[in-house]
PDB file of C-alpha atoms in Angstrom:
ATOM      1  CA  ASP A  33     -18.643  -3.608 175.670  1.00  0.00           C
ATOM      2  CA  ALA A  34     -16.946  -2.370 179.186  1.00  0.00           C
ATOM      3  CA  GLY A  35     -19.433  -2.982 181.819  1.00  0.00           C
ATOM      4  CA  ILE A  36     -20.400   0.780 182.897  1.00  0.00           C
ATOM      5  CA  THR A  37     -24.108   1.305 183.809  1.00  0.00           C
ATOM      6  CA  GLN A  38     -25.551   4.676 185.246  1.00  0.00           C
ATOM      7  CA  SER A  39     -28.871   5.458 186.636  1.00  0.00           C
ATOM      8  CA  PRO A  40     -31.488   6.592 186.348  1.00  0.00           C
ATOM      9  CA  ARG A  41     -31.044   6.988 182.707  1.00  0.00           C
ATOM     10  CA  HIS A  42     -33.720   9.689 182.517  1.00  0.00           C
ATOM     11  CA  LYS A  43     -34.628  12.172 185.270  1.00  0.00           C
ATOM     12  CA  VAL A  44     -36.773  15.159 185.637  1.00  0.00           C
ATOM     13  CA  THR A  45     -36.107  17.165 188.772  1.00  0.00           C
ATOM     14  CA  GLU A  46     -37.382  20.635 190.199  1.00  0.00           C
ATOM     15  CA  THR A  47     -35.475  23.599 190.761  1.00  0.00           C
ATOM     16  CA  GLY A  48     -34.042  23.527 194.161  1.00  0.00           C
ATOM     17  CA  THR A  49     -33.789  19.945 194.843  1.00  0.00           C
ATOM     18  CA  PRO A  50     -30.655  17.313 195.436  1.00  0.00           C
ATOM     19  CA  VAL A  51     -30.131  15.072 192.744  1.00  0.00           C
ATOM     20  CA  THR A  52     -27.492  11.891 192.833  1.00  0.00           C
ATOM     21  CA  LEU A  53     -26.919  10.046 190.009  1.00  0.00           C
ATOM     22  CA  ARG A  54     -25.190   6.746 189.918  1.00  0.00           C
ATOM     23  CA  CYS A  55     -22.348   4.918 188.135  1.00  0.00           C
ATOM     24  CA  HIS A  56     -21.505   1.384 188.619  1.00  0.00           C
ATOM     25  CA  GLN A  57     -18.708  -0.491 186.689  1.00  0.00           C
ATOM     26  CA  THR A  58     -17.906  -4.045 186.603  1.00  0.00           C
ATOM     27  CA  GLU A  59     -14.157  -3.514 184.825  1.00  0.00           C
ATOM     28  CA  ASN A  60     -12.344  -3.083 188.366  1.00  0.00           C
ATOM     29  CA  HIS A  61     -10.684   0.056 186.892  1.00  0.00           C
ATOM     30  CA  ARG A  62      -9.239   2.465 188.948  1.00  0.00           C
ATOM     31  CA  TYR A  63     -10.046   5.539 187.369  1.00  0.00           C
ATOM     32  CA  MET A  64     -13.505   7.055 187.019  1.00  0.00           C
ATOM     33  CA  TYR A  65     -14.746  10.659 186.077  1.00  0.00           C
ATOM     34  CA  TRP A  66     -18.615  12.347 185.298  1.00  0.00           C
ATOM     35  CA  TYR A  67     -18.991  14.321 182.323  1.00  0.00           C
ATOM     36  CA  ARG A  68     -21.479  16.641 181.094  1.00  0.00           C
ATOM     37  CA  GLN A  69     -22.111  17.319 177.205  1.00  0.00           C
ATOM     38  CA  ASP A  70     -24.012  19.935 176.174  1.00  0.00           C
ATOM     39  CA  PRO A  71     -24.588  21.593 172.179  1.00  0.00           C
ATOM     40  CA  GLY A  72     -21.883  23.774 171.554  1.00  0.00           C
ATOM     41  CA  HIS A  73     -19.597  22.772 174.848  1.00  0.00           C
ATOM     42  CA  GLY A  74     -18.416  19.243 174.184  1.00  0.00           C
ATOM     43  CA  LEU A  75     -17.436  16.908 176.970  1.00  0.00           C
ATOM     44  CA  ARG A  76     -16.362  18.896 179.969  1.00  0.00           C
ATOM     45  CA  LEU A  77     -14.991  17.028 182.953  1.00  0.00           C
ATOM     46  CA  ILE A  78     -17.172  17.885 186.261  1.00  0.00           C
ATOM     47  CA  HIS A  79     -14.955  15.630 188.931  1.00  0.00           C
ATOM     48  CA  TYR A  80     -13.025  12.541 188.420  1.00  0.00           C
ATOM     49  CA  SER A  81     -11.624   9.723 191.204  1.00  0.00           C
ATOM     50  CA  TYR A  82      -8.250   8.065 190.665  1.00  0.00           C
ATOM     51  CA  GLY A  83      -9.118   5.703 193.792  1.00  0.00           C
ATOM     52  CA  VAL A  84     -11.723   4.554 196.632  1.00  0.00           C
ATOM     53  CA  LYS A  85     -12.264   8.123 198.710  1.00  0.00           C
ATOM     54  CA  ASP A  86      -9.767   9.956 196.217  1.00  0.00           C
ATOM     55  CA  THR A  87     -11.547  12.395 194.196  1.00  0.00           C
ATOM     56  CA  ASP A  88     -10.852  15.741 192.740  1.00  0.00           C
ATOM     57  CA  LYS A  89     -12.679  18.564 190.871  1.00  0.00           C
ATOM     58  CA  GLY A  90     -12.768  18.930 187.353  1.00  0.00           C
ATOM     59  CA  GLU A  91     -13.239  22.312 184.792  1.00  0.00           C
ATOM     60  CA  VAL A  92     -16.994  22.418 185.691  1.00  0.00           C
ATOM     61  CA  SER A  93     -17.377  21.702 189.531  1.00  0.00           C
ATOM     62  CA  ASP A  94     -19.449  24.412 191.250  1.00  0.00           C
ATOM     63  CA  GLY A  95     -22.699  22.680 192.138  1.00  0.00           C
ATOM     64  CA  TYR A  96     -21.549  19.252 192.256  1.00  0.00           C
ATOM     65  CA  SER A  97     -20.263  16.699 194.795  1.00  0.00           C
ATOM     66  CA  VAL A  98     -18.899  13.117 194.159  1.00  0.00           C
ATOM     67  CA  SER A  99     -18.501  10.420 196.576  1.00  0.00           C
ATOM     68  CA  ARG A 100     -16.627   6.673 195.912  1.00  0.00           C
ATOM     69  CA  SER A 101     -16.739   4.725 199.039  1.00  0.00           C
ATOM     70  CA  LYS A 102     -16.282   1.296 196.546  1.00  0.00           C
ATOM     71  CA  THR A 103     -14.275   0.727 193.458  1.00  0.00           C
ATOM     72  CA  GLU A 104     -17.085  -0.226 191.417  1.00  0.00           C
ATOM     73  CA  ASP A 105     -19.527   2.945 192.432  1.00  0.00           C
ATOM     74  CA  PHE A 106     -19.043   6.418 191.975  1.00  0.00           C
ATOM     75  CA  LEU A 107     -22.146   8.828 192.901  1.00  0.00           C
ATOM     76  CA  LEU A 108     -22.455  12.365 191.409  1.00  0.00           C
ATOM     77  CA  THR A 109     -24.399  14.882 193.619  1.00  0.00           C
ATOM     78  CA  LEU A 110     -26.225  17.857 192.347  1.00  0.00           C
ATOM     79  CA  GLU A 111     -26.919  19.785 195.892  1.00  0.00           C
ATOM     80  CA  SER A 112     -29.560  22.203 194.708  1.00  0.00           C
ATOM     81  CA  ALA A 113     -30.339  21.658 191.165  1.00  0.00           C
ATOM     82  CA  THR A 114     -30.598  24.504 188.750  1.00  0.00           C
ATOM     83  CA  SER A 115     -31.530  24.593 185.175  1.00  0.00           C
ATOM     84  CA  SER A 116     -28.499  25.205 184.269  1.00  0.00           C
ATOM     85  CA  GLN A 117     -27.788  21.576 185.313  1.00  0.00           C
ATOM     86  CA  THR A 118     -29.952  20.406 182.308  1.00  0.00           C
ATOM     87  CA  SER A 119     -27.930  18.402 180.479  1.00  0.00           C
ATOM     88  CA  VAL A 120     -26.560  14.460 179.663  1.00  0.00           C
ATOM     89  CA  TYR A 121     -24.150  13.058 181.865  1.00  0.00           C
ATOM     90  CA  PHE A 122     -21.958  10.521 181.439  1.00  0.00           C
ATOM     91  CA  CYS A 123     -19.696   8.494 183.240  1.00  0.00           C
ATOM     92  CA  ALA A 124     -16.489   6.752 182.067  1.00  0.00           C
ATOM     93  CA  ILE A 125     -13.652   4.963 183.304  1.00  0.00           C
ATOM     94  CA  SER A 126     -10.107   3.993 182.549  1.00  0.00           C
ATOM     95  CA  GLU A 127      -7.133   1.985 183.495  1.00  0.00           C
ATOM     96  CA  TYR A 128      -3.493   1.732 182.722  1.00  0.00           C
ATOM     97  CA  SER A 129      -1.893  -1.249 181.597  1.00  0.00           C
ATOM     98  CA  SER A 130       1.541  -1.875 179.755  1.00  0.00           C
ATOM     99  CA  GLY A 131       0.950  -0.793 175.630  1.00  0.00           C
ATOM    100  CA  ARG A 132      -2.022   1.091 176.601  1.00  0.00           C
ATOM    101  CA  SER A 133      -2.661   4.394 178.162  1.00  0.00           C
ATOM    102  CA  TYR A 134      -5.945   5.465 180.261  1.00  0.00           C
ATOM    103  CA  GLU A 135      -8.172   5.217 177.151  1.00  0.00           C
ATOM    104  CA  GLN A 136     -11.676   5.959 178.354  1.00  0.00           C
ATOM    105  CA  TYR A 137     -14.915   3.876 178.401  1.00  0.00           C
ATOM    106  CA  PHE A 138     -18.211   5.702 178.437  1.00  0.00           C
ATOM    107  CA  GLY A 139     -21.167   4.699 180.181  1.00  0.00           C
ATOM    108  CA  PRO A 140     -24.720   5.068 178.467  1.00  0.00           C
ATOM    109  CA  GLY A 141     -25.439   8.462 179.796  1.00  0.00           C
ATOM    110  CA  THR A 142     -28.395  10.114 181.940  1.00  0.00           C
ATOM    111  CA  ARG A 143     -30.470  12.393 180.712  1.00  0.00           C
ATOM    112  CA  LEU A 144     -31.247  15.182 183.394  1.00  0.00           C
ATOM    113  CA  THR A 145     -34.041  17.925 182.771  1.00  0.00           C
ATOM    114  CA  VAL A 146     -34.268  20.606 185.769  1.00  0.00           C
ATOM    115  CA  THR A 147     -37.747  22.549 185.197  1.00  0.00           C
TER     116      THR A 147
ATOM    117  CA  GLN B 172      -4.612  26.040 178.689  1.00  0.00           C
ATOM    118  CA  LYS B 173      -4.448  22.744 176.511  1.00  0.00           C
ATOM    119  CA  GLU B 174      -6.593  23.073 173.521  1.00  0.00           C
ATOM    120  CA  VAL B 175      -8.277  20.412 171.141  1.00  0.00           C
ATOM    121  CA  GLU B 176      -9.235  21.700 168.477  1.00  0.00           C
ATOM    122  CA  GLN B 177     -12.032  20.030 165.499  1.00  0.00           C
ATOM    123  CA  ASN B 178     -14.004  21.517 162.772  1.00  0.00           C
ATOM    124  CA  SER B 179     -17.513  21.271 163.881  1.00  0.00           C
ATOM    125  CA  GLY B 180     -18.872  20.087 160.249  1.00  0.00           C
ATOM    126  CA  PRO B 181     -21.036  18.635 159.120  1.00  0.00           C
ATOM    127  CA  LEU B 182     -18.605  16.983 156.682  1.00  0.00           C
ATOM    128  CA  SER B 183     -20.656  15.410 153.962  1.00  0.00           C
ATOM    129  CA  VAL B 184     -19.222  12.792 152.015  1.00  0.00           C
ATOM    130  CA  PRO B 185     -20.853  10.277 149.732  1.00  0.00           C
ATOM    131  CA  GLU B 186     -21.053   6.711 150.307  1.00  0.00           C
ATOM    132  CA  GLY B 187     -17.886   4.463 149.335  1.00  0.00           C
ATOM    133  CA  ALA B 188     -15.479   7.392 149.497  1.00  0.00           C
ATOM    134  CA  ILE B 189     -12.678   8.370 152.093  1.00  0.00           C
ATOM    135  CA  ALA B 190     -13.845  10.382 154.698  1.00  0.00           C
ATOM    136  CA  SER B 191     -11.019  12.667 156.493  1.00  0.00           C
ATOM    137  CA  LEU B 192     -11.542  14.390 160.044  1.00  0.00           C
ATOM    138  CA  ASN B 193      -8.727  16.260 161.575  1.00  0.00           C
ATOM    139  CA  CYS B 194      -7.719  17.367 164.807  1.00  0.00           C
ATOM    140  CA  THR B 195      -5.134  19.873 166.150  1.00  0.00           C
ATOM    141  CA  TYR B 196      -3.683  20.259 169.390  1.00  0.00           C
ATOM    142  CA  SER B 197      -1.639  22.877 171.221  1.00  0.00           C
ATOM    143  CA  ASP B 198       0.413  21.051 173.883  1.00  0.00           C
ATOM    144  CA  ARG B 199       3.639  19.826 172.425  1.00  0.00           C
ATOM    145  CA  GLY B 200       3.912  17.297 175.353  1.00  0.00           C
ATOM    146  CA  SER B 201       0.793  15.348 174.239  1.00  0.00           C
ATOM    147  CA  GLN B 202       1.261  11.855 173.712  1.00  0.00           C
ATOM    148  CA  SER B 203      -1.854   9.519 173.478  1.00  0.00           C
ATOM    149  CA  PHE B 204      -4.363  10.487 171.061  1.00  0.00           C
ATOM    150  CA  PHE B 205      -7.889   9.166 170.617  1.00  0.00           C
ATOM    151  CA  TRP B 206     -10.808   8.755 168.403  1.00  0.00           C
ATOM    152  CA  TYR B 207     -14.498   8.579 170.097  1.00  0.00           C
ATOM    153  CA  ARG B 208     -17.609   8.140 167.548  1.00  0.00           C
ATOM    154  CA  GLN B 209     -20.670   9.086 169.152  1.00  0.00           C
ATOM    155  CA  TYR B 210     -23.836   8.276 167.651  1.00  0.00           C
ATOM    156  CA  SER B 211     -26.947  10.791 167.807  1.00  0.00           C
ATOM    157  CA  GLY B 212     -28.326  10.068 171.732  1.00  0.00           C
ATOM    158  CA  LYS B 213     -25.577   7.777 172.446  1.00  0.00           C
ATOM    159  CA  SER B 214     -22.376   7.718 174.827  1.00  0.00           C
ATOM    160  CA  PRO B 215     -18.954   8.287 173.065  1.00  0.00           C
ATOM    161  CA  GLU B 216     -17.245   4.759 171.546  1.00  0.00           C
ATOM    162  CA  LEU B 217     -13.476   4.683 171.189  1.00  0.00           C
ATOM    163  CA  ILE B 218     -12.572   3.386 167.980  1.00  0.00           C
ATOM    164  CA  MET B 219      -8.729   3.916 167.752  1.00  0.00           C
ATOM    165  CA  PHE B 220      -5.917   5.393 169.685  1.00  0.00           C
ATOM    166  CA  ILE B 221      -2.490   6.308 168.659  1.00  0.00           C
ATOM    167  CA  TYR B 222       1.089   7.336 170.535  1.00  0.00           C
ATOM    168  CA  SER B 223       3.522   7.179 167.479  1.00  0.00           C
ATOM    169  CA  ASN B 224       4.097   8.946 164.562  1.00  0.00           C
ATOM    170  CA  GLY B 225       2.872   7.718 161.529  1.00  0.00           C
ATOM    171  CA  ASP B 226      -0.203   5.741 160.651  1.00  0.00           C
ATOM    172  CA  LYS B 227      -1.913   3.050 162.383  1.00  0.00           C
ATOM    173  CA  GLU B 228      -4.732   0.910 160.533  1.00  0.00           C
ATOM    174  CA  ASP B 229      -7.951  -0.908 161.749  1.00  0.00           C
ATOM    175  CA  GLY B 230     -10.156  -2.113 159.280  1.00  0.00           C
ATOM    176  CA  ARG B 231     -11.631   1.073 157.308  1.00  0.00           C
ATOM    177  CA  PHE B 232     -10.350   3.010 159.898  1.00  0.00           C
ATOM    178  CA  THR B 233      -6.925   4.733 159.811  1.00  0.00           C
ATOM    179  CA  ALA B 234      -5.128   7.114 162.215  1.00  0.00           C
ATOM    180  CA  GLN B 235      -2.698   9.333 161.299  1.00  0.00           C
ATOM    181  CA  LEU B 236      -0.423  11.195 164.008  1.00  0.00           C
ATOM    182  CA  ASN B 237       2.075  14.253 163.338  1.00  0.00           C
ATOM    183  CA  LYS B 238       3.823  15.006 166.333  1.00  0.00           C
ATOM    184  CA  ALA B 239       5.759  17.860 164.389  1.00  0.00           C
ATOM    185  CA  SER B 240       3.068  19.559 163.239  1.00  0.00           C
ATOM    186  CA  GLN B 241       0.547  18.562 166.449  1.00  0.00           C
ATOM    187  CA  TYR B 242      -2.105  17.279 164.320  1.00  0.00           C
ATOM    188  CA  VAL B 243      -4.313  13.641 164.461  1.00  0.00           C
ATOM    189  CA  SER B 244      -6.320  12.465 161.747  1.00  0.00           C
ATOM    190  CA  LEU B 245      -8.535   9.787 160.864  1.00  0.00           C
ATOM    191  CA  LEU B 246      -9.640   8.459 157.861  1.00  0.00           C
ATOM    192  CA  ILE B 247     -12.859   6.370 156.971  1.00  0.00           C
ATOM    193  CA  ARG B 248     -12.246   4.546 154.006  1.00  0.00           C
ATOM    194  CA  ASP B 249     -15.573   3.219 152.072  1.00  0.00           C
ATOM    195  CA  SER B 250     -17.600   5.271 154.299  1.00  0.00           C
ATOM    196  CA  GLN B 251     -21.048   3.890 154.585  1.00  0.00           C
ATOM    197  CA  PRO B 252     -24.049   5.786 155.957  1.00  0.00           C
ATOM    198  CA  SER B 253     -23.585   3.962 159.281  1.00  0.00           C
ATOM    199  CA  ASP B 254     -20.583   5.927 159.765  1.00  0.00           C
ATOM    200  CA  SER B 255     -22.838   8.961 159.725  1.00  0.00           C
ATOM    201  CA  ALA B 256     -21.999  10.385 163.499  1.00  0.00           C
ATOM    202  CA  THR B 257     -20.047  13.023 165.509  1.00  0.00           C
ATOM    203  CA  TYR B 258     -16.411  12.125 165.983  1.00  0.00           C
ATOM    204  CA  LEU B 259     -14.315  13.095 168.810  1.00  0.00           C
ATOM    205  CA  CYS B 260     -10.566  13.645 169.109  1.00  0.00           C
ATOM    206  CA  ALA B 261      -8.881  13.496 172.780  1.00  0.00           C
ATOM    207  CA  VAL B 262      -5.551  13.752 173.384  1.00  0.00           C
ATOM    208  CA  LYS B 263      -3.775  13.143 176.728  1.00  0.00           C
ATOM    209  CA  VAL B 264      -0.004  14.469 177.746  1.00  0.00           C
ATOM    210  CA  ALA B 265       2.598  12.653 178.525  1.00  0.00           C
ATOM    211  CA  GLY B 266       3.596  11.578 182.299  1.00  0.00           C
ATOM    212  CA  GLY B 267       1.127  10.219 185.189  1.00  0.00           C
ATOM    213  CA  SER B 268      -1.478  12.077 183.378  1.00  0.00           C
ATOM    214  CA  TYR B 269      -4.829  10.282 183.054  1.00  0.00           C
ATOM    215  CA  ILE B 270      -7.404  12.873 181.905  1.00  0.00           C
ATOM    216  CA  PRO B 271      -7.486  13.601 178.733  1.00  0.00           C
ATOM    217  CA  THR B 272      -8.595  17.146 176.732  1.00  0.00           C
ATOM    218  CA  PHE B 273     -11.340  16.607 174.098  1.00  0.00           C
ATOM    219  CA  GLY B 274     -12.257  18.394 170.925  1.00  0.00           C
ATOM    220  CA  ARG B 275     -15.952  19.282 170.347  1.00  0.00           C
ATOM    221  CA  GLY B 276     -16.375  16.829 167.715  1.00  0.00           C
ATOM    222  CA  THR B 277     -16.922  16.858 163.594  1.00  0.00           C
ATOM    223  CA  SER B 278     -20.274  15.774 162.478  1.00  0.00           C
ATOM    224  CA  LEU B 279     -19.921  13.512 159.778  1.00  0.00           C
ATOM    225  CA  ILE B 280     -22.781  12.643 157.256  1.00  0.00           C
ATOM    226  CA  VAL B 281     -22.125   9.995 154.504  1.00  0.00           C
ATOM    227  CA  HIS B 282     -25.036  10.023 152.236  1.00  0.00           C
ATOM    228  CA  PRO B 283     -26.448   7.285 149.831  1.00  0.00           C
TER     229      PRO B 283
END
């Protein structure tokens, strides 16, 4: 299994509070991603990173920010949590090498509930 | 807008049968194709990827790619109840893109 951990694994928070989710990898992969997964919507990309301090927005980035100060860590922050951000959040990593093509490996996920 | 379409299912097959999961995509520039398995409450797990037209076999799994018709399939031979899961198709275009587009997945149920 790819060495990807996410913390916390479960969190319940109140509307309006900031929340930070952490993704940590031991694979030294360059690319990291944050997705959310909701019934009826599948996986949706929130933000991604293509290197230390290099990040960009995905399709559902409103209300989220990210930071990557080290290769191994990618943080997702909900600036002011809303009930619509209740979801399961997955981190993924990928790398390019000859004969392969950026296949993604996923972390175990964080289940976030905003009350 | 890149689109990846999968029948949501559920697809129900008896144990020992062949399960056939299909995925169509809209972008003719697509180059890399991935199949993920996701058990309920778990994260997606990569099971196969394919780049070239034709078939690629790995154990009980076979991925079939037809770029002219813009579809990719996953066949699971000798299906087992443990294969019951949601199967996600992901597609990546050629060039420097490293972000795939995911389908919404097909639920597979293998009944004894």
